[in-house]
Short mmCIF file of C-alpha atoms in Angstrom, two decimals:
data_model
loop_
_atom_site.label_atom_id
_atom_site.label_comp_id
_atom_site.label_asym_id
_atom_site.label_seq_id
_atom_site.Cartn_x
_atom_site.Cartn_y
_atom_site.Cartn_z
CA MET A 12 -0.03 0.10 0.10
CA SER A 13 1.14 3.51 -0.87
CA ASN A 14 2.68 5.51 2.08
CA GLU A 15 0.98 8.50 0.75
CA VAL A 16 -2.38 9.07 2.98
CA ARG A 17 -5.41 8.78 0.52
CA VAL A 18 -8.80 9.05 1.63
CA ARG A 19 -12.19 9.28 0.14
CA TYR A 20 -15.60 10.75 0.52
CA ALA A 21 -18.00 8.87 -1.50
CA PRO A 22 -21.59 10.34 -1.44
CA SER A 23 -24.41 8.70 -3.48
CA PRO A 24 -26.65 11.07 -5.53
CA THR A 25 -29.64 10.61 -3.74
CA GLY A 26 -30.17 13.93 -2.26
CA HIS A 27 -28.50 17.09 -0.78
CA LEU A 28 -25.60 17.49 1.43
CA HIS A 29 -26.57 16.68 4.96
CA ILE A 30 -24.70 17.57 8.17
CA GLY A 31 -23.67 13.76 8.99
CA ASN A 32 -22.33 13.18 5.11
CA ALA A 33 -20.71 16.78 5.62
CA ARG A 34 -18.84 15.62 8.64
CA THR A 35 -17.54 12.53 7.14
CA ALA A 36 -16.39 14.55 4.09
CA LEU A 37 -14.71 17.22 6.60
CA PHE A 38 -13.02 14.55 8.87
CA ASN A 39 -11.66 12.95 5.84
CA TYR A 40 -10.64 16.05 4.28
CA LEU A 41 -8.74 17.22 7.66
CA TYR A 42 -7.13 13.96 8.17
CA ALA A 43 -5.60 13.88 4.66
CA LYS A 44 -4.62 17.41 4.58
CA ASN A 45 -2.68 17.20 7.97
CA ALA A 46 -0.59 14.26 6.75
CA GLY A 47 -0.28 15.94 3.29
CA GLY A 48 -2.28 13.25 1.49
CA LYS A 49 -4.98 13.38 -1.15
CA VAL A 50 -8.76 13.59 -1.16
CA VAL A 51 -10.57 11.53 -3.53
CA ILE A 52 -14.25 12.18 -4.49
CA ARG A 53 -15.94 8.81 -5.59
CA ILE A 54 -19.86 8.95 -6.94
CA GLU A 55 -21.71 5.60 -5.58
CA ASP A 56 -24.48 5.96 -7.98
CA THR A 57 -25.23 2.09 -8.54
CA ASP A 58 -28.70 2.52 -6.68
CA GLU A 59 -30.28 4.19 -9.69
CA LYS A 60 -33.73 4.08 -8.38
CA ARG A 61 -33.02 6.37 -5.45
CA ASN A 62 -30.41 8.63 -7.56
CA VAL A 63 -31.93 12.60 -8.17
CA GLU A 64 -31.44 14.69 -10.95
CA GLY A 65 -28.71 17.37 -9.59
CA GLY A 66 -27.78 15.14 -6.50
CA GLU A 67 -24.30 14.89 -7.52
CA LYS A 68 -23.73 18.71 -8.56
CA SER A 69 -25.53 19.67 -5.33
CA GLN A 70 -23.38 17.40 -3.04
CA LEU A 71 -20.12 18.86 -4.75
CA ASP A 72 -21.65 22.43 -4.82
CA TYR A 73 -21.83 22.54 -1.17
CA LEU A 74 -18.71 20.62 -0.13
CA LYS A 75 -17.06 23.61 -2.11
CA TRP A 76 -19.01 26.20 -0.35
CA LEU A 77 -18.20 24.78 2.95
CA GLY A 78 -14.42 25.18 1.94
CA ILE A 79 -13.69 21.62 1.22
CA GLU A 80 -11.23 20.78 -1.73
CA TRP A 81 -10.39 17.74 -3.23
CA ASP A 82 -7.61 16.48 -5.40
CA GLU A 83 -9.32 13.85 -7.60
CA SER A 84 -13.09 13.47 -8.93
CA SER A 85 -15.22 13.19 -11.81
CA GLU A 86 -14.96 16.82 -12.70
CA LYS A 87 -10.85 17.04 -12.04
CA GLY A 88 -10.11 13.69 -13.40
CA GLY A 89 -7.03 11.98 -12.00
CA GLU A 90 -5.02 8.57 -12.60
CA TYR A 91 -7.43 6.09 -10.79
CA GLY A 92 -10.56 7.07 -12.64
CA PRO A 93 -13.61 6.73 -13.41
CA TYR A 94 -14.65 8.30 -10.33
CA ARG A 95 -18.54 7.40 -11.09
CA GLN A 96 -19.45 3.68 -10.06
CA MET A 97 -21.72 3.26 -12.94
CA GLU A 98 -18.73 4.03 -15.31
CA ARG A 99 -16.82 1.29 -13.58
CA LEU A 100 -18.92 -1.65 -14.42
CA ASP A 101 -16.46 -3.23 -16.66
CA ILE A 102 -13.89 -3.12 -13.89
CA TYR A 103 -16.24 -4.92 -11.37
CA LYS A 104 -17.13 -7.70 -13.81
CA LYS A 105 -13.43 -8.68 -14.03
CA TYR A 106 -13.10 -9.35 -10.43
CA VAL A 107 -16.51 -11.11 -10.45
CA ASP A 108 -15.31 -13.26 -12.90
CA GLU A 109 -12.56 -14.28 -11.34
CA LEU A 110 -14.33 -15.15 -8.09
CA MET A 111 -16.62 -17.23 -10.12
CA GLU A 112 -13.81 -19.06 -11.93
CA ARG A 113 -12.05 -19.45 -8.25
CA GLY A 114 -15.20 -20.94 -6.64
CA LEU A 115 -15.64 -18.13 -4.53
CA ALA A 116 -18.66 -17.03 -5.70
CA TYR A 117 -21.57 -18.47 -7.38
CA LYS A 118 -25.24 -17.72 -8.81
CA CYS A 119 -28.08 -17.62 -6.63
CA TYR A 120 -31.47 -18.06 -8.29
CA MET A 121 -33.77 -17.43 -5.43
CA THR A 122 -36.63 -14.97 -5.81
CA SER A 123 -37.23 -12.43 -3.58
CA GLU A 124 -40.46 -14.24 -2.59
CA GLU A 125 -38.64 -17.22 -1.40
CA LEU A 126 -35.83 -15.47 0.48
CA GLU A 127 -38.65 -13.53 2.29
CA ALA A 128 -40.08 -16.85 3.28
CA GLU A 129 -36.70 -18.01 4.37
CA ARG A 130 -36.03 -15.06 6.40
CA GLU A 131 -39.77 -15.28 8.17
CA ALA A 132 -39.18 -19.01 9.08
CA GLN A 133 -35.60 -18.29 10.49
CA MET A 134 -37.18 -15.18 12.74
CA ALA A 135 -40.34 -17.51 13.83
CA ARG A 136 -37.40 -20.14 15.10
CA GLY A 137 -36.03 -17.30 16.98
CA GLU A 138 -32.90 -17.40 14.82
CA ALA A 139 -31.17 -14.16 13.52
CA PRO A 140 -31.85 -13.94 9.73
CA LYS A 141 -29.46 -14.80 6.91
CA TYR A 142 -28.92 -16.47 3.77
CA SER A 143 -29.16 -20.46 4.24
CA GLY A 144 -27.07 -21.16 1.12
CA ALA A 145 -29.68 -22.88 -0.39
CA HIS A 146 -27.93 -22.34 -3.81
CA ARG A 147 -24.54 -22.79 -2.75
CA ASP A 148 -23.95 -25.94 -4.78
CA LEU A 149 -26.42 -26.26 -7.37
CA THR A 150 -26.01 -28.73 -10.14
CA GLU A 151 -25.81 -28.04 -13.77
CA GLU A 152 -29.01 -29.41 -14.28
CA GLN A 153 -30.66 -27.13 -11.47
CA ILE A 154 -29.02 -24.21 -12.84
CA ALA A 155 -30.27 -24.97 -16.45
CA ALA A 156 -34.00 -25.56 -14.64
CA PHE A 157 -33.70 -22.27 -13.34
CA GLU A 158 -32.63 -20.54 -16.36
CA ALA A 159 -35.27 -22.49 -18.22
CA GLU A 160 -37.95 -20.58 -15.93
CA GLY A 161 -36.31 -17.30 -16.90
CA ARG A 162 -34.94 -16.53 -13.33
CA LYS A 163 -32.44 -13.93 -13.45
CA PRO A 164 -29.35 -14.77 -10.54
CA SER A 165 -27.65 -12.79 -8.36
CA ILE A 166 -24.11 -13.66 -7.53
CA ARG A 167 -23.26 -14.41 -3.98
CA ILE A 168 -19.66 -14.48 -2.32
CA ARG A 169 -18.69 -17.97 -0.06
CA VAL A 170 -18.24 -16.64 3.23
CA PRO A 171 -15.41 -18.57 4.72
CA GLU A 172 -16.68 -20.97 7.60
CA ASN A 173 -15.10 -20.59 11.22
CA HIS A 174 -12.90 -17.51 10.40
CA THR A 175 -12.56 -14.47 12.73
CA TYR A 176 -12.46 -10.65 11.30
CA THR A 177 -10.69 -8.24 13.38
CA PHE A 178 -9.57 -4.89 12.63
CA ASN A 179 -8.19 -2.04 14.71
CA ASP A 180 -10.58 0.91 14.63
CA ILE A 181 -8.63 4.37 14.52
CA VAL A 182 -11.80 5.37 16.94
CA ARG A 183 -12.73 2.31 18.64
CA GLY A 184 -9.84 0.26 18.94
CA ASP A 185 -10.13 -3.67 18.13
CA ILE A 186 -13.29 -5.00 16.71
CA THR A 187 -14.21 -8.62 15.72
CA PHE A 188 -16.66 -10.26 13.81
CA GLU A 189 -17.42 -14.01 13.32
CA SER A 190 -17.97 -15.39 9.66
CA SER A 191 -20.92 -17.15 11.04
CA ASP A 192 -22.58 -14.17 11.44
CA PHE A 193 -23.17 -13.70 7.76
CA GLY A 194 -24.72 -15.83 5.29
CA ASP A 195 -23.35 -15.52 1.64
CA TRP A 196 -24.07 -12.15 0.59
CA VAL A 197 -24.76 -10.59 -2.68
CA ILE A 198 -22.03 -8.95 -4.46
CA VAL A 199 -23.80 -8.52 -7.89
CA LYS A 200 -27.81 -7.93 -8.04
CA GLN A 201 -30.07 -9.56 -10.17
CA ASN A 202 -29.99 -6.29 -12.59
CA GLY A 203 -26.30 -7.10 -13.10
CA THR A 204 -25.20 -3.88 -10.83
CA PRO A 205 -22.58 -4.53 -7.87
CA THR A 206 -23.77 -4.06 -4.61
CA TYR A 207 -22.16 -1.55 -2.35
CA ASN A 208 -19.92 -3.56 0.01
CA PHE A 209 -18.36 -5.38 -3.04
CA ALA A 210 -17.99 -2.35 -5.34
CA VAL A 211 -16.44 0.03 -2.57
CA ALA A 212 -14.02 -2.79 -1.50
CA ILE A 213 -12.89 -2.78 -5.30
CA ASP A 214 -12.51 0.66 -5.55
CA ASP A 215 -10.81 1.49 -2.55
CA TYR A 216 -8.22 -0.99 -3.19
CA LEU A 217 -7.85 0.31 -6.89
CA MET A 218 -7.57 3.92 -5.90
CA LYS A 219 -5.13 2.99 -3.41
CA ILE A 220 -7.22 4.62 -0.58
CA THR A 221 -5.32 4.10 2.67
CA HIS A 222 -7.73 5.52 5.32
CA VAL A 223 -11.48 5.22 5.59
CA LEU A 224 -13.21 7.38 7.99
CA ARG A 225 -17.20 7.15 7.87
CA GLY A 226 -20.10 6.68 10.36
CA GLU A 227 -20.57 4.07 12.78
CA GLU A 228 -23.54 2.69 10.69
CA HIS A 229 -20.94 1.36 8.32
CA ILE A 230 -18.94 -0.84 11.12
CA SER A 231 -21.41 -3.89 10.05
CA ASN A 232 -20.35 -3.31 6.57
CA THR A 233 -16.36 -3.62 7.32
CA PRO A 234 -16.35 -7.49 7.58
CA LYS A 235 -17.90 -7.82 4.26
CA GLN A 236 -15.30 -5.45 2.78
CA MET A 237 -12.61 -7.38 4.56
CA MET A 238 -13.69 -10.71 2.86
CA VAL A 239 -13.39 -8.98 -0.60
CA TYR A 240 -9.89 -7.92 0.21
CA GLU A 241 -9.21 -11.43 1.51
CA ALA A 242 -10.32 -12.99 -1.44
CA PHE A 243 -8.02 -11.29 -3.73
CA ASP A 244 -5.07 -11.04 -1.03
CA TRP A 245 -5.16 -7.52 -0.83
CA GLU A 246 -4.19 -5.38 2.20
CA PRO A 247 -7.23 -3.52 3.62
CA PRO A 248 -7.04 0.23 4.24
CA LYS A 249 -7.22 1.59 7.96
CA PHE A 250 -10.77 1.88 9.10
CA GLY A 251 -12.33 4.86 11.56
CA HIS A 252 -15.93 4.76 12.47
CA MET A 253 -17.18 8.06 13.86
CA THR A 254 -19.74 8.00 16.39
CA LEU A 255 -23.39 9.29 15.91
CA ILE A 256 -24.51 12.68 16.02
CA LEU A 257 -27.61 13.32 18.79
CA ASN A 258 -30.29 15.68 18.78
CA GLU A 259 -30.73 17.79 22.24
CA GLU A 260 -32.69 15.14 23.74
CA ARG A 261 -29.64 12.55 22.94
CA LYS A 262 -31.47 10.73 20.33
CA LYS A 263 -30.14 10.08 16.74
CA LEU A 264 -30.42 13.04 14.28
CA SER A 265 -33.29 12.03 12.23
CA LYS A 266 -34.45 13.89 9.40
CA ARG A 267 -37.74 13.91 11.24
CA ASP A 268 -36.18 16.52 13.86
CA GLN A 269 -37.90 19.44 12.37
CA HIS A 270 -36.22 21.91 14.88
CA ILE A 271 -32.97 20.93 13.87
CA LEU A 272 -31.92 22.07 10.09
CA GLN A 273 -29.80 19.17 8.73
CA PHE A 274 -28.78 20.36 5.35
CA ILE A 275 -25.98 22.55 4.47
CA GLU A 276 -28.03 24.06 1.78
CA GLN A 277 -30.50 25.43 4.37
CA TYR A 278 -27.69 26.93 6.59
CA LYS A 279 -26.31 28.71 3.23
CA ASN A 280 -29.64 30.22 2.53
CA LEU A 281 -30.31 30.86 6.19
CA GLY A 282 -26.92 33.32 5.66
CA TYR A 283 -25.00 31.23 7.88
CA LEU A 284 -21.11 31.72 6.91
CA PRO A 285 -19.40 28.56 5.39
CA GLU A 286 -16.20 28.94 7.86
CA ALA A 287 -18.45 28.94 11.01
CA LEU A 288 -20.20 25.78 9.70
CA PHE A 289 -16.73 24.10 9.00
CA ASN A 290 -15.75 24.90 12.39
CA PHE A 291 -19.13 23.88 14.02
CA ILE A 292 -19.04 20.56 12.25
CA THR A 293 -15.50 19.84 13.03
CA LEU A 294 -16.26 19.79 16.67
CA LEU A 295 -19.15 17.27 16.34
CA GLY A 296 -17.01 14.26 17.58
CA TRP A 297 -13.71 15.69 17.90
CA SER A 298 -11.97 18.11 20.16
CA PRO A 299 -8.79 19.93 20.26
CA VAL A 300 -6.57 20.27 22.81
CA GLY A 301 -7.51 23.02 25.24
CA GLU A 302 -10.57 25.34 25.89
CA GLU A 303 -10.36 27.27 22.29
CA GLU A 304 -13.21 26.69 20.17
CA ILE A 305 -12.83 29.10 17.44
CA PHE A 306 -10.41 28.10 14.71
CA THR A 307 -9.26 29.16 10.78
CA GLN A 308 -9.58 26.17 8.40
CA ASP A 309 -5.91 26.23 8.15
CA GLN A 310 -5.50 26.28 11.78
CA LEU A 311 -8.10 23.16 12.23
CA VAL A 312 -5.84 21.34 9.51
CA GLU A 313 -2.84 21.91 11.30
CA ILE A 314 -3.88 20.51 14.85
CA PHE A 315 -6.06 17.87 13.53
CA ASP A 316 -5.21 14.56 15.35
CA ALA A 317 -7.65 11.34 14.78
CA ASP A 318 -6.52 9.98 18.11
CA ARG A 319 -8.76 12.88 19.76
CA LEU A 320 -11.96 11.84 17.71
CA SER A 321 -14.39 11.10 20.49
CA THR A 322 -15.77 7.58 21.22
CA SER A 323 -18.98 8.89 22.96
CA PRO A 324 -22.04 10.51 20.44
CA ALA A 325 -21.67 14.07 19.56
CA VAL A 326 -24.67 16.40 20.26
CA PHE A 327 -25.94 18.86 17.60
CA ASP A 328 -26.50 21.86 19.57
CA PRO A 329 -28.28 24.63 17.30
CA ALA A 330 -27.77 27.60 20.19
CA LYS A 331 -23.99 26.74 19.99
CA LEU A 332 -24.23 27.05 15.98
CA LYS A 333 -25.81 30.16 16.14
CA TRP A 334 -23.29 31.58 18.88
CA MET A 335 -20.19 30.39 16.72
CA ASN A 336 -21.86 31.88 13.53
CA ASN A 337 -22.33 35.37 15.53
CA GLN A 338 -18.72 35.28 16.49
CA TYR A 339 -17.67 35.01 12.86
CA ILE A 340 -20.04 37.78 11.89
CA LYS A 341 -18.68 40.28 14.53
CA ALA A 342 -15.29 39.48 13.18
CA SER A 343 -16.41 39.80 9.45
CA ASP A 344 -15.92 43.28 7.49
CA LEU A 345 -19.32 44.75 7.11
CA ASP A 346 -19.35 44.65 3.10
CA ARG A 347 -19.53 40.93 3.82
CA VAL A 348 -22.15 41.08 6.45
CA VAL A 349 -24.28 43.36 4.16
CA GLU A 350 -24.02 40.61 1.43
CA LEU A 351 -25.15 37.94 3.93
CA ALA A 352 -28.36 39.95 5.24
CA LEU A 353 -29.20 42.24 2.50
CA PRO A 354 -30.85 39.72 0.36
CA HIS A 355 -33.25 38.73 3.07
CA LEU A 356 -34.80 42.26 3.69
CA VAL A 357 -35.32 42.28 -0.34
CA GLU A 358 -36.76 38.87 0.01
CA ALA A 359 -39.11 39.83 3.08
CA GLY A 360 -40.10 42.74 0.80
CA ARG A 361 -38.53 45.64 2.97
CA LEU A 362 -36.47 46.81 0.25
CA SER A 363 -36.66 46.77 -3.51
CA GLU A 364 -34.59 44.87 -5.48
CA ASP A 365 -33.30 47.47 -7.66
CA MET A 366 -32.99 49.98 -4.90
CA SER A 367 -31.31 53.52 -5.32
CA GLU A 368 -27.79 54.06 -4.10
CA GLU A 369 -29.12 56.44 -1.39
CA ASP A 370 -31.39 53.43 -0.28
CA ARG A 371 -28.34 51.00 -0.40
CA LYS A 372 -26.40 53.09 1.65
CA TRP A 373 -29.51 53.63 4.18
CA ALA A 374 -29.39 49.60 4.27
CA ARG A 375 -25.92 49.30 4.92
CA GLU A 376 -25.98 51.57 7.86
CA LEU A 377 -28.86 49.72 9.24
CA ILE A 378 -27.36 46.31 8.75
CA SER A 379 -23.97 47.64 10.47
CA LEU A 380 -26.40 48.57 13.68
CA TYR A 381 -27.06 44.96 14.16
CA GLN A 382 -23.67 43.17 13.31
CA GLU A 383 -22.62 42.74 16.84
CA GLN A 384 -26.01 40.70 17.44
CA LEU A 385 -26.54 39.10 14.30
CA SER A 386 -26.46 35.31 14.30
CA TYR A 387 -27.17 34.45 10.52
CA GLY A 388 -28.38 36.68 7.77
CA ALA A 389 -31.96 36.08 7.90
CA GLU A 390 -32.26 37.19 11.40
CA ILE A 391 -31.76 40.80 10.09
CA VAL A 392 -35.49 40.75 9.13
CA GLU A 393 -36.64 40.06 12.60
CA LEU A 394 -34.37 42.55 14.15
CA THR A 395 -34.91 45.44 12.01
CA GLU A 396 -38.62 45.37 12.09
CA LEU A 397 -38.90 48.58 13.94
CA PHE A 398 -37.91 50.36 11.02
CA PHE A 399 -40.19 49.08 8.56
CA LYS A 400 -43.50 49.32 11.18
CA GLN A 401 -46.35 51.71 10.46
CA GLU A 402 -47.64 51.36 13.89
CA ILE A 403 -45.94 50.48 17.35
CA GLN A 404 -47.56 48.03 19.74
CA TYR A 405 -45.91 48.45 23.19
CA ASP A 406 -45.40 45.66 25.16
CA GLU A 407 -46.01 45.58 29.16
CA ALA A 408 -42.19 46.45 29.86
CA ALA A 409 -42.50 49.39 27.27
CA MET A 410 -45.69 50.67 28.82
CA GLU A 411 -44.22 50.50 32.09
CA VAL A 412 -41.41 52.92 31.04
CA LEU A 413 -43.97 55.09 29.15
CA GLU A 414 -46.13 55.49 32.59
CA GLY A 415 -43.63 57.44 34.51
CA GLU A 416 -44.38 60.93 35.46
CA GLN A 417 -41.37 62.45 33.87
CA VAL A 418 -42.19 61.03 30.24
CA PRO A 419 -44.27 63.80 28.86
CA GLU A 420 -41.93 66.55 29.72
CA VAL A 421 -38.64 64.62 28.27
CA LEU A 422 -40.46 63.67 25.11
CA GLU A 423 -41.79 67.04 24.44
CA THR A 424 -38.42 68.70 25.17
CA PHE A 425 -36.65 66.25 22.70
CA LYS A 426 -39.46 66.60 19.97
CA LYS A 427 -38.83 70.62 19.92
CA ASN A 428 -35.09 69.99 20.00
CA LEU A 429 -35.12 67.56 17.08
CA ARG A 430 -37.31 70.18 15.07
CA GLU A 431 -34.51 72.84 15.63
CA LEU A 432 -31.44 70.68 14.14
CA GLU A 433 -30.05 71.84 10.82
CA GLU A 434 -28.76 68.41 10.15
CA PHE A 435 -30.03 65.07 11.26
CA THR A 436 -27.10 63.05 12.43
CA PRO A 437 -26.42 60.71 14.75
CA GLU A 438 -23.64 63.43 16.67
CA ASN A 439 -26.46 66.08 16.69
CA ILE A 440 -28.91 63.84 18.06
CA LYS A 441 -26.68 62.45 20.59
CA LYS A 442 -26.05 66.23 21.52
CA GLN A 443 -30.03 66.84 21.86
CA ILE A 444 -30.77 63.98 24.16
CA LYS A 445 -27.72 65.66 26.15
CA ALA A 446 -29.87 68.82 25.76
CA VAL A 447 -32.81 67.45 27.26
CA GLN A 448 -31.09 66.13 30.45
CA LYS A 449 -29.83 69.89 30.80
CA GLU A 450 -33.38 71.62 30.42
CA THR A 451 -35.32 68.95 32.37
CA GLY A 452 -32.93 67.56 35.05
CA HIS A 453 -33.78 64.09 34.19
CA LYS A 454 -31.00 61.68 33.35
CA GLY A 455 -29.83 57.89 33.28
CA LYS A 456 -32.65 55.45 32.40
CA LYS A 457 -35.64 58.32 33.32
CA LEU A 458 -34.23 60.26 30.13
CA PHE A 459 -33.21 57.51 27.73
CA MET A 460 -35.45 54.77 28.27
CA PRO A 461 -38.53 57.08 27.41
CA VAL A 462 -36.82 58.48 24.10
CA ARG A 463 -35.93 54.68 23.30
CA VAL A 464 -39.35 53.35 23.81
CA ALA A 465 -41.25 55.94 22.13
CA THR A 466 -39.01 56.02 19.16
CA THR A 467 -38.14 52.48 18.69
CA GLY A 468 -41.05 50.80 20.47
CA GLN A 469 -38.38 48.81 22.30
CA THR A 470 -36.68 48.63 25.77
CA HIS A 471 -33.57 47.72 24.35
CA GLY A 472 -31.53 47.89 20.92
CA PRO A 473 -29.02 49.16 18.93
CA GLU A 474 -27.24 52.39 19.54
CA LEU A 475 -29.81 54.83 20.18
CA PRO A 476 -28.87 58.05 17.92
CA ASN A 477 -27.80 55.65 15.13
CA ALA A 478 -31.41 54.07 15.39
CA ILE A 479 -33.10 57.51 15.32
CA HIS A 480 -31.29 58.72 12.50
CA LEU A 481 -32.00 56.10 10.28
CA LEU A 482 -35.70 56.03 11.28
CA GLY A 483 -35.69 59.66 10.05
CA LEU A 484 -37.13 62.71 11.48
CA GLU A 485 -40.53 62.35 10.08
CA THR A 486 -41.01 58.82 11.39
CA VAL A 487 -39.58 59.94 14.72
CA THR A 488 -41.81 62.86 15.05
CA VAL A 489 -45.07 60.80 13.96
CA ARG A 490 -44.18 58.05 16.81
CA LEU A 491 -43.41 60.93 19.43
CA ASN A 492 -46.76 62.80 18.61
CA ASP A 493 -48.76 59.46 18.99
CA VAL A 494 -46.84 58.52 22.33
CA LEU A 495 -47.70 62.36 23.70
CA SER A 496 -51.35 61.97 22.56
CA LYS A 497 -51.99 58.73 24.14
CA LEU A 498 -50.35 59.86 27.26
CA GLN A 499 -52.52 62.92 27.32
CA ALA A 500 -55.94 61.12 26.68
#
């Protein structure tokens, strides 16, 4: 086997890039790049019934968006292609024929109904269901009879008897299986396409894959793949099986978990930053030395150590992801934050798609007000609601502020001072708030809170002079008048 580390991420084009699949790709990427190795993308498309149009492109597009690059693939090429399994059928046939010639594989003519009946009978007897080997040693006459019936055979590998399969898992240590746990399993389906465990073993060997990092659901596939390696006297790659990802209730993350978004596309569309997702997903089942949690991609490549892959399930915490994305947004330049948030204001109908330069400048200032608290781009719609409301509904906390006896005097004075401004800027607005303090003697919360609540409808929010400036003199005056008329009623 090559001394160069070679890993593969091998998605099926059956849908969009899921968090779990993204983690698999990411850990393979980090492992290879840390070792100066190569990343191969192989498309496992033999299950044609489940393949969806655009599935391959979607997978690759969102891997790129996350920041994962690879060295060989169907689009990049490489010396070990083709990189789509359906383009490798002739390759698999050569190895199937060899197993048949050596008596290590055979044709099985059992129908799906017969196999199901066999399975049900075994379960009724309290046995673990597995293929009985009924067609293991058919005579030429039996084969001819089945062929005459028009039966299409599958091809099964002969599982060795009384054989122990042990491999040292990168994550879990030694794992052992007995060959008696398995019946002879199908390596080529009736339609002529190879099964997953056969094709993947052939591909991994021919593509010189040295390490296979994947989810723990593949542990039971490993001995089957080792059987293929052993049949050809090949050295298997080093396997590592990552733990499950759990939801907040510590149950396996399921596509039925509606409160957790599970596809990378959803996070991109909501305005999450790819480097934040890259960072967050890396920490799902892997931990660095120390307490630090925010890393650049280059830092993660440098410090990635497979020995620190967790043996306990990872818990997907949406709140932690929001916090982490907020850290990245706060550290980003304003242009990037505007690019992230502005489309959501347009989509919500708050701003026009073909806005003027003046409106675009206003939108940029508006978004800058919320950069510190923005968790993801789409959140800007809810955060900035006060700037687009025609009428404000005051909640209990706001009403409590407005019921202060000093409020009418503070608001009347502030309204008068705003009318006298030559230029409606944040600096001048701030000066006028201080002027109200001098004129009325009210200060601190008794001054700022009534002004904030009356103008924004909120008891907390962005820098007040900036918010008032963006609301505009006309809107602020209308709101002050409305509050004053209600207080005097």
